[in-house]
């Protein structure tokens, strides 16, 4: 998906006029009013012990993640499978309960909000899943499927559509996602993958949310269909002023659709900034490795970044020091013992890597791999 055209203006929210000076201690900073503020989010999963063994350590799926999503912005969360990005999306919506940290949505701290108070807010926060077929009830016709949320939350919508009959609103929804009215009388299995994802998007839009978690929404689709779905989502930012948390492992897709991005590794954000900056000049060795693994249409750009070796370690037993150090070509002595602090670098950019800590410049000048080679020879 990396050979998509440059991002359309609408997919980027307003424009780079919104580029802000930093100063926030968050892993992404923003001077405009955000729709979502996530601070130090943590979610660990307990692992069941065997019959006689001691309890194994928990899986640290999300380990202190902070970021903001502005109104009308697509914010990307990118990283390898298993890095915790989907868990972040679900914890934000409280589909799973976070262990600690806070989630503030439209000015309200929803982290510990009782369910009774959370439910009326749910229409404003929706999710689109990767597999549209699994997320649609195969026994329901599309018309009934889209009407269901409207019946469950009859007073949720806030714009002019709210007073219209449900059938009329359902017809408007299916039209908005580019499907014919006849689709309402058919079942999910009668549609292609791309059409089913359009239906899933229509259902997410039914209650007029202001924020959508899009969890790998195009990963299961062909490239040409991916582009159509991304255009559809970009149009929603324009027309409805929607905000997205866009979760993907595909750098090309994220760059196309998102204005700002955060890169996750083993439950933590390791780099963030404006998408073009992060992908054109990645600072963190892990982001550089992701770039190296991403297909590029320009042959002169191939091999610019170091390729990544080895598997992502278990989140139940992350390596000491910087969690990335066993795979990092730049790792030096401090990386083995100390997790790098988050550093704001200006222009919305932040990174967690000792290479960008001036106080460690000397210690970082001797990479572990080079010193190991010197010892052998
Ligand atoms: Fe690599 Fe060290 Fe930076 Fe971690 S802190 S990414 S191991 S250079």
Short mmCIF file of C-alpha atoms and ligand atoms in Angstrom, two decimals:
data_model
loop_
_atom_site.label_atom_id
_atom_site.label_comp_id
_atom_site.label_asym_id
_atom_site.label_seq_id
_atom_site.Cartn_x
_atom_site.Cartn_y
_atom_site.Cartn_z
CA UNK A 1 0.00 0.00 0.00
CA UNK A 2 3.02 2.26 0.08
CA UNK A 3 2.53 3.41 -3.52
CA UNK A 4 -0.65 5.34 -2.82
CA UNK A 5 -0.71 8.95 -3.93
CA UNK A 6 0.24 11.59 -1.37
CA UNK A 7 -2.40 12.20 1.27
CA UNK A 8 -5.35 14.24 0.24
CA UNK A 9 -5.83 17.41 2.22
CA UNK A 10 -8.97 16.13 3.83
CA UNK A 11 -7.28 13.03 5.13
CA UNK A 12 -4.90 15.20 7.06
CA UNK A 13 -7.46 17.21 8.93
CA UNK A 14 -6.92 20.92 8.37
CA UNK A 15 -3.39 21.54 7.13
CA UNK A 16 0.10 22.00 8.36
CA UNK A 17 -0.96 25.43 9.52
CA UNK A 18 -1.84 23.49 12.64
CA UNK A 19 1.75 22.43 13.26
CA UNK A 20 2.41 23.37 16.79
CA UNK A 21 5.34 24.11 19.00
CA UNK A 22 5.71 21.49 21.67
CA UNK A 23 6.22 21.69 25.38
CA UNK A 24 3.70 19.14 26.52
CA UNK A 25 5.01 16.15 28.42
CA UNK A 26 2.75 13.87 26.38
CA UNK A 27 4.22 11.56 23.77
CA UNK A 28 2.45 13.67 21.18
CA UNK A 29 1.70 17.29 21.74
CA UNK A 30 -1.12 19.45 20.53
CA UNK A 31 -2.09 23.03 21.12
CA UNK A 32 -5.66 22.76 19.70
CA UNK A 33 -8.59 21.36 21.69
CA UNK A 34 -8.26 17.57 21.51
CA UNK A 35 -11.22 15.23 21.29
CA UNK A 36 -9.28 12.50 23.08
CA UNK A 37 -6.46 12.69 25.64
CA UNK A 38 -4.81 9.46 26.75
CA UNK A 39 -2.32 9.60 29.61
CA UNK A 40 -0.06 6.82 30.90
CA UNK A 41 -2.47 4.10 29.80
CA UNK A 42 -1.58 0.66 31.15
CA UNK A 43 -3.14 -2.72 30.40
CA UNK A 44 -1.52 -5.94 31.56
CA UNK A 45 -3.08 -9.37 31.06
CA UNK A 46 -2.62 -12.02 33.73
CA UNK A 47 -1.39 -15.40 32.50
CA UNK A 48 -2.82 -18.51 34.12
CA UNK A 49 -0.22 -20.64 35.91
CA UNK A 50 0.19 -24.38 35.45
CA UNK A 51 -0.93 -26.92 38.07
CA UNK A 52 2.22 -26.62 40.23
CA UNK A 53 4.10 -23.63 38.89
CA UNK A 54 4.26 -20.11 40.24
CA UNK A 55 2.11 -17.53 38.50
CA UNK A 56 3.90 -16.37 35.32
CA UNK A 57 4.47 -12.64 34.83
CA UNK A 58 1.61 -10.74 33.18
CA UNK A 59 1.68 -9.79 29.51
CA UNK A 60 2.42 -6.08 29.47
CA UNK A 61 0.31 -5.34 26.39
CA UNK A 62 0.14 -1.58 26.99
CA UNK A 63 2.71 -0.07 29.31
CA UNK A 64 2.28 3.66 29.78
CA UNK A 65 0.96 5.13 26.53
CA UNK A 66 0.10 8.84 26.16
CA UNK A 67 -1.19 10.78 23.15
CA UNK A 68 -3.90 13.18 22.01
CA UNK A 69 -6.24 13.14 19.02
CA UNK A 70 -7.48 16.49 17.77
CA UNK A 71 -10.87 17.26 16.32
CA UNK A 72 -11.05 16.43 12.62
CA UNK A 73 -7.73 14.63 12.73
CA UNK A 74 -6.67 11.12 11.79
CA UNK A 75 -4.02 10.02 14.28
CA UNK A 76 -2.10 6.88 13.39
CA UNK A 77 -0.84 4.17 15.72
CA UNK A 78 1.62 1.93 13.94
CA UNK A 79 3.80 -1.04 14.85
CA UNK A 80 4.30 -4.77 14.36
CA UNK A 81 1.62 -7.31 15.24
CA UNK A 82 1.62 -7.85 19.00
CA UNK A 83 2.95 -4.39 19.90
CA UNK A 84 -0.26 -3.52 21.77
CA UNK A 85 -1.86 -1.04 19.39
CA UNK A 86 -5.22 -2.82 19.17
CA UNK A 87 -5.30 -3.15 22.97
CA UNK A 88 -4.88 0.63 23.18
CA UNK A 89 -7.89 1.10 20.90
CA UNK A 90 -10.09 -1.24 22.92
CA UNK A 91 -8.96 0.16 26.28
CA UNK A 92 -9.77 3.70 25.15
CA UNK A 93 -13.34 2.65 24.39
CA UNK A 94 -13.37 0.56 27.56
CA UNK A 95 -14.22 -2.57 25.63
CA UNK A 96 -11.51 -3.86 27.94
CA UNK A 97 -10.83 -2.07 31.21
CA UNK A 98 -7.46 -0.31 31.52
CA UNK A 99 -5.41 -1.08 34.65
CA UNK A 100 -4.28 2.51 35.17
CA UNK A 101 -3.81 5.81 33.42
CA UNK A 102 -6.58 8.04 32.15
CA UNK A 103 -8.74 8.53 29.07
CA UNK A 104 -10.39 11.90 28.63
CA UNK A 105 -13.01 12.08 25.86
CA UNK A 106 -14.54 15.43 24.86
CA UNK A 107 -13.43 16.89 28.17
CA UNK A 108 -14.82 14.08 30.37
CA UNK A 109 -12.58 11.62 32.18
CA UNK A 110 -14.17 8.30 31.21
CA UNK A 111 -11.53 6.05 32.79
CA UNK A 112 -13.55 5.16 35.86
CA UNK A 113 -16.95 6.40 34.73
CA UNK A 114 -19.71 4.04 35.95
CA UNK A 115 -21.29 2.06 33.10
CA UNK A 116 -24.58 3.89 33.62
CA UNK A 117 -22.86 7.17 32.76
CA UNK A 118 -20.58 5.68 30.10
CA UNK A 119 -23.37 4.15 28.00
CA UNK A 120 -24.91 7.50 26.99
CA UNK A 121 -21.43 8.56 25.78
CA UNK A 122 -20.83 5.41 23.73
CA UNK A 123 -22.67 6.63 20.60
CA UNK A 124 -20.02 9.35 20.28
CA UNK A 125 -17.18 6.79 20.27
CA UNK A 126 -17.34 3.99 17.74
CA UNK A 127 -15.05 1.32 16.33
CA UNK A 128 -14.50 -0.26 12.92
CA UNK A 129 -12.83 -3.67 13.06
CA UNK A 130 -10.42 -5.33 10.66
CA UNK A 131 -12.73 -8.18 9.66
CA UNK A 132 -16.08 -6.76 8.56
CA UNK A 133 -17.60 -10.20 8.10
CA UNK A 134 -16.93 -11.20 11.70
CA UNK A 135 -18.27 -7.88 12.97
CA UNK A 136 -21.62 -8.11 11.12
CA UNK A 137 -24.41 -10.44 12.19
CA UNK A 138 -24.73 -12.90 9.27
CA UNK A 139 -28.41 -13.53 10.07
CA UNK A 140 -29.46 -9.91 9.84
CA UNK A 141 -30.27 -8.04 6.65
CA UNK A 142 -28.26 -4.85 6.24
CA UNK A 143 -31.31 -2.64 6.77
CA UNK A 144 -32.04 -4.25 10.15
CA UNK A 145 -28.39 -4.21 11.05
CA UNK A 146 -28.13 -0.45 10.49
CA UNK A 147 -31.43 0.25 12.21
CA UNK A 148 -30.41 -1.58 15.39
CA UNK A 149 -28.19 1.13 16.92
CA UNK A 150 -30.73 3.80 15.98
CA UNK A 151 -33.42 1.90 17.92
CA UNK A 152 -31.11 1.25 20.88
CA UNK A 153 -30.10 4.92 21.15
CA UNK A 154 -33.08 6.88 19.78
CA UNK A 155 -31.83 10.19 21.16
CA UNK A 156 -28.14 9.79 20.40
CA UNK A 157 -27.89 11.67 17.11
CA UNK A 158 -27.49 15.40 17.36
CA UNK A 159 -27.78 16.75 13.82
CA UNK A 160 -30.79 17.28 11.56
CA UNK A 161 -31.09 13.57 10.80
CA UNK A 162 -32.15 12.86 14.36
CA UNK A 163 -35.82 13.64 13.79
CA UNK A 164 -36.14 11.66 10.54
CA UNK A 165 -37.77 8.20 10.48
CA UNK A 166 -35.34 5.33 11.01
CA UNK A 167 -35.88 3.95 7.47
CA UNK A 168 -34.93 7.32 6.04
CA UNK A 169 -31.80 7.55 8.19
CA UNK A 170 -30.75 4.01 7.25
CA UNK A 171 -31.20 4.84 3.55
CA UNK A 172 -29.05 7.97 3.99
CA UNK A 173 -26.34 5.94 5.73
CA UNK A 174 -26.07 3.32 3.00
CA UNK A 175 -25.94 6.05 0.37
CA UNK A 176 -23.22 7.91 2.27
CA UNK A 177 -20.93 4.87 2.16
CA UNK A 178 -21.46 4.42 -1.57
CA UNK A 179 -23.81 1.41 -1.69
CA UNK A 180 -27.18 1.23 -3.51
CA UNK A 181 -30.47 1.25 -1.59
CA UNK A 182 -31.09 -2.40 -2.64
CA UNK A 183 -28.19 -3.40 -0.35
CA UNK A 184 -30.49 -2.87 2.64
CA UNK A 185 -32.50 -5.95 1.70
CA UNK A 186 -29.52 -8.29 1.48
CA UNK A 187 -27.36 -10.29 3.92
CA UNK A 188 -23.66 -9.69 4.71
CA UNK A 189 -22.50 -12.82 2.84
CA UNK A 190 -23.87 -11.39 -0.40
CA UNK A 191 -21.23 -8.63 -0.40
CA UNK A 192 -17.51 -8.44 -1.18
CA UNK A 193 -14.99 -7.64 1.56
CA UNK A 194 -14.81 -3.97 0.56
CA UNK A 195 -18.61 -3.64 0.49
CA UNK A 196 -18.88 -5.29 3.91
CA UNK A 197 -16.36 -2.80 5.29
CA UNK A 198 -18.52 0.01 3.88
CA UNK A 199 -21.48 -1.48 5.75
CA UNK A 200 -19.42 -1.68 8.96
CA UNK A 201 -18.51 1.98 8.50
CA UNK A 202 -22.16 2.88 7.92
CA UNK A 203 -23.08 1.16 11.19
CA UNK A 204 -20.33 3.04 13.03
CA UNK A 205 -21.71 6.30 11.60
CA UNK A 206 -25.32 5.59 12.52
CA UNK A 207 -25.18 7.35 15.89
CA UNK A 208 -23.17 10.30 14.61
CA UNK A 209 -19.96 9.72 16.53
CA UNK A 210 -17.28 12.37 16.84
CA UNK A 211 -14.50 9.80 17.23
CA UNK A 212 -13.85 6.41 15.61
CA UNK A 213 -11.21 3.81 16.40
CA UNK A 214 -10.39 2.24 13.04
CA UNK A 215 -8.52 -0.97 13.88
CA UNK A 216 -6.73 -2.19 10.74
CA UNK A 217 -9.82 -1.27 8.68
CA UNK A 218 -8.24 -1.97 5.29
CA UNK A 219 -5.70 -4.70 6.11
CA UNK A 220 -7.92 -7.51 4.84
CA UNK A 221 -8.68 -5.78 1.52
CA UNK A 222 -7.05 -5.67 -1.92
CA UNK A 223 -4.91 -2.59 -2.58
CA UNK A 224 -7.38 -0.96 -5.00
CA UNK A 225 -10.22 -1.50 -2.51
CA UNK A 226 -8.05 -0.16 0.31
CA UNK A 227 -7.69 3.13 -1.58
CA UNK A 228 -11.47 3.41 -2.01
CA UNK A 229 -12.16 2.78 1.67
CA UNK A 230 -9.50 5.30 2.70
CA UNK A 231 -11.06 7.88 0.37
CA UNK A 232 -14.41 7.18 2.01
CA UNK A 233 -12.94 7.68 5.50
CA UNK A 234 -11.14 10.84 4.39
CA UNK A 235 -14.45 12.21 3.10
CA UNK A 236 -15.96 11.64 6.55
CA UNK A 237 -13.31 13.88 8.11
CA UNK A 238 -14.28 16.58 5.62
CA UNK A 239 -18.05 16.27 5.83
CA UNK A 240 -18.57 15.25 9.45
CA UNK A 241 -15.43 16.61 11.11
CA UNK A 242 -14.75 13.13 12.50
CA UNK A 243 -11.60 12.25 14.43
CA UNK A 244 -9.89 8.88 13.96
CA UNK A 245 -7.49 6.75 15.90
CA UNK A 246 -6.22 4.76 12.93
CA UNK A 247 -4.46 1.55 13.90
CA UNK A 248 -2.36 -0.22 11.28
CA UNK A 249 0.86 -2.11 10.68
CA UNK A 250 1.04 -0.69 7.15
CA UNK A 251 3.18 2.44 7.02
CA UNK A 252 2.00 3.37 3.53
CA UNK A 253 -1.62 3.36 4.61
CA UNK A 254 -0.91 5.31 7.78
CA UNK A 255 1.10 7.90 5.92
CA UNK A 256 -1.64 8.30 3.33
CA UNK A 257 -4.43 8.75 5.83
CA UNK A 258 -2.96 10.23 9.02
CA UNK A 259 -1.69 13.66 9.87
CA UNK A 260 0.25 12.63 12.96
CA UNK A 261 1.49 9.21 13.99
CA UNK A 262 2.91 7.36 16.96
CA UNK A 263 5.09 4.28 16.58
CA UNK A 264 4.61 1.54 19.19
CA UNK A 265 7.01 -1.18 20.25
CA UNK A 266 6.24 -3.72 22.94
CA UNK A 267 3.48 -1.73 24.61
CA UNK A 268 5.13 1.69 24.51
CA UNK A 269 5.29 4.62 22.10
CA UNK A 270 8.88 5.03 20.89
CA UNK A 271 8.47 7.87 18.40
CA UNK A 272 5.80 10.32 17.31
CA UNK A 273 5.32 13.35 15.14
CA UNK A 274 3.82 14.50 11.88
CA UNK A 275 3.52 11.54 9.53
CA UNK A 276 5.72 12.98 6.78
CA UNK A 277 8.47 13.87 9.25
CA UNK A 278 8.41 10.50 10.98
CA UNK A 279 8.45 8.46 7.78
CA UNK A 280 10.82 10.69 5.76
CA UNK A 281 13.38 11.06 8.54
CA UNK A 282 12.75 8.44 11.24
CA UNK A 283 14.76 9.03 14.40
CA UNK A 284 14.20 5.82 16.35
CA UNK A 285 16.04 2.73 15.05
CA UNK A 286 12.77 0.78 15.25
CA UNK A 287 10.96 3.29 13.02
CA UNK A 288 13.90 3.13 10.62
CA UNK A 289 13.58 -0.65 10.55
CA UNK A 290 9.85 -0.41 9.85
CA UNK A 291 10.63 1.91 6.97
CA UNK A 292 13.19 -0.58 5.64
CA UNK A 293 10.58 -3.34 5.73
CA UNK A 294 7.98 -1.22 3.96
CA UNK A 295 7.91 -1.57 0.14
CA UNK A 296 8.92 1.60 -1.70
CA UNK A 297 8.15 2.31 -5.36
CA UNK A 298 11.33 4.41 -5.84
CA UNK A 299 14.32 2.04 -6.28
CA UNK A 300 16.77 4.76 -5.19
CA UNK A 301 15.11 4.79 -1.78
CA UNK A 302 15.54 1.06 -1.22
CA UNK A 303 18.16 0.05 1.32
CA UNK A 304 18.30 3.53 2.86
CA UNK A 305 17.32 2.16 6.28
CA UNK A 306 18.61 -0.84 8.22
CA UNK A 307 16.47 -3.97 8.09
CA UNK A 308 15.12 -5.42 11.31
CA UNK A 309 16.28 -8.83 12.51
CA UNK A 310 14.74 -11.21 15.00
CA UNK A 311 11.26 -11.56 16.42
CA UNK A 312 9.43 -9.16 18.71
CA UNK A 313 10.17 -10.39 22.28
CA UNK A 314 7.44 -11.61 24.59
CA UNK A 315 5.53 -8.79 26.25
CA UNK A 316 5.49 -10.99 29.38
CA UNK A 317 9.26 -10.79 29.66
CA UNK A 318 10.49 -7.66 27.88
CA UNK A 319 14.29 -7.30 27.67
CA UNK A 320 15.85 -5.12 30.38
CA UNK A 321 16.89 -1.56 29.57
CA UNK A 322 15.56 -0.45 26.20
CA UNK A 323 13.16 -3.20 25.15
CA UNK A 324 14.42 -2.89 21.59
CA UNK A 325 18.12 -3.36 22.36
CA UNK A 326 18.47 -7.07 21.38
CA UNK A 327 17.34 -6.15 17.85
CA UNK A 328 18.81 -2.67 17.59
CA UNK A 329 21.82 -2.12 15.32
CA UNK A 330 22.71 1.05 17.26
CA UNK A 331 22.45 -0.39 20.77
CA UNK A 332 25.26 0.62 23.13
CA UNK A 333 26.02 -0.04 26.79
CA UNK A 334 23.35 2.28 28.30
CA UNK A 335 20.65 0.53 26.25
CA UNK A 336 21.16 -2.72 28.18
CA UNK A 337 20.42 -1.22 31.58
CA UNK A 338 18.25 1.87 31.23
CA UNK A 339 14.95 2.45 29.44
CA UNK A 340 15.30 5.72 27.48
CA UNK A 341 13.27 8.68 28.67
CA UNK A 342 10.75 10.33 26.38
CA UNK A 343 12.25 13.46 24.83
CA UNK A 344 10.39 16.29 23.11
CA UNK A 345 12.42 17.51 20.14
CA UNK A 346 10.22 20.37 18.91
CA UNK A 347 7.83 20.69 15.97
CA UNK A 348 5.56 18.03 17.42
CA UNK A 349 8.32 15.42 17.41
CA UNK A 350 9.18 13.10 20.27
CA UNK A 351 11.34 10.00 20.67
CA UNK A 352 12.46 7.53 23.34
CA UNK A 353 16.02 6.57 22.45
CA UNK A 354 19.39 7.18 24.13
CA UNK A 355 20.79 8.28 20.76
CA UNK A 356 18.85 11.51 21.22
CA UNK A 357 20.01 12.15 24.78
CA UNK A 358 22.98 14.56 24.62
CA UNK A 359 24.17 13.42 28.06
CA UNK A 360 24.74 9.91 26.65
CA UNK A 361 26.46 10.90 23.40
CA UNK A 362 29.83 9.48 24.40
CA UNK A 363 28.50 6.19 25.76
CA UNK A 364 26.33 5.74 22.68
CA UNK A 365 29.24 6.28 20.28
CA UNK A 366 30.39 2.66 20.70
CA UNK A 367 27.63 0.32 19.49
CA UNK A 368 27.54 -3.08 21.19
CA UNK A 369 27.82 -4.96 17.90
CA UNK A 370 30.98 -3.11 16.91
CA UNK A 371 32.59 -3.65 20.33
CA UNK A 372 31.68 -7.36 20.16
CA UNK A 373 33.28 -7.66 16.72
CA UNK A 374 36.41 -5.88 17.99
CA UNK A 375 36.65 -8.32 20.91
CA UNK A 376 36.51 -11.32 18.52
CA UNK A 377 39.14 -9.97 16.16
FE1 LIG B 1 18.51 1.26 20.07
FE2 LIG B 1 19.53 2.07 22.39
FE3 LIG B 1 17.90 3.68 21.04
FE4 LIG B 1 16.98 1.50 22.25
S1 LIG B 1 17.87 3.27 23.23
S2 LIG B 1 16.48 2.19 20.21
S3 LIG B 1 18.63 0.05 21.93
S4 LIG B 1 19.92 2.97 20.38
#
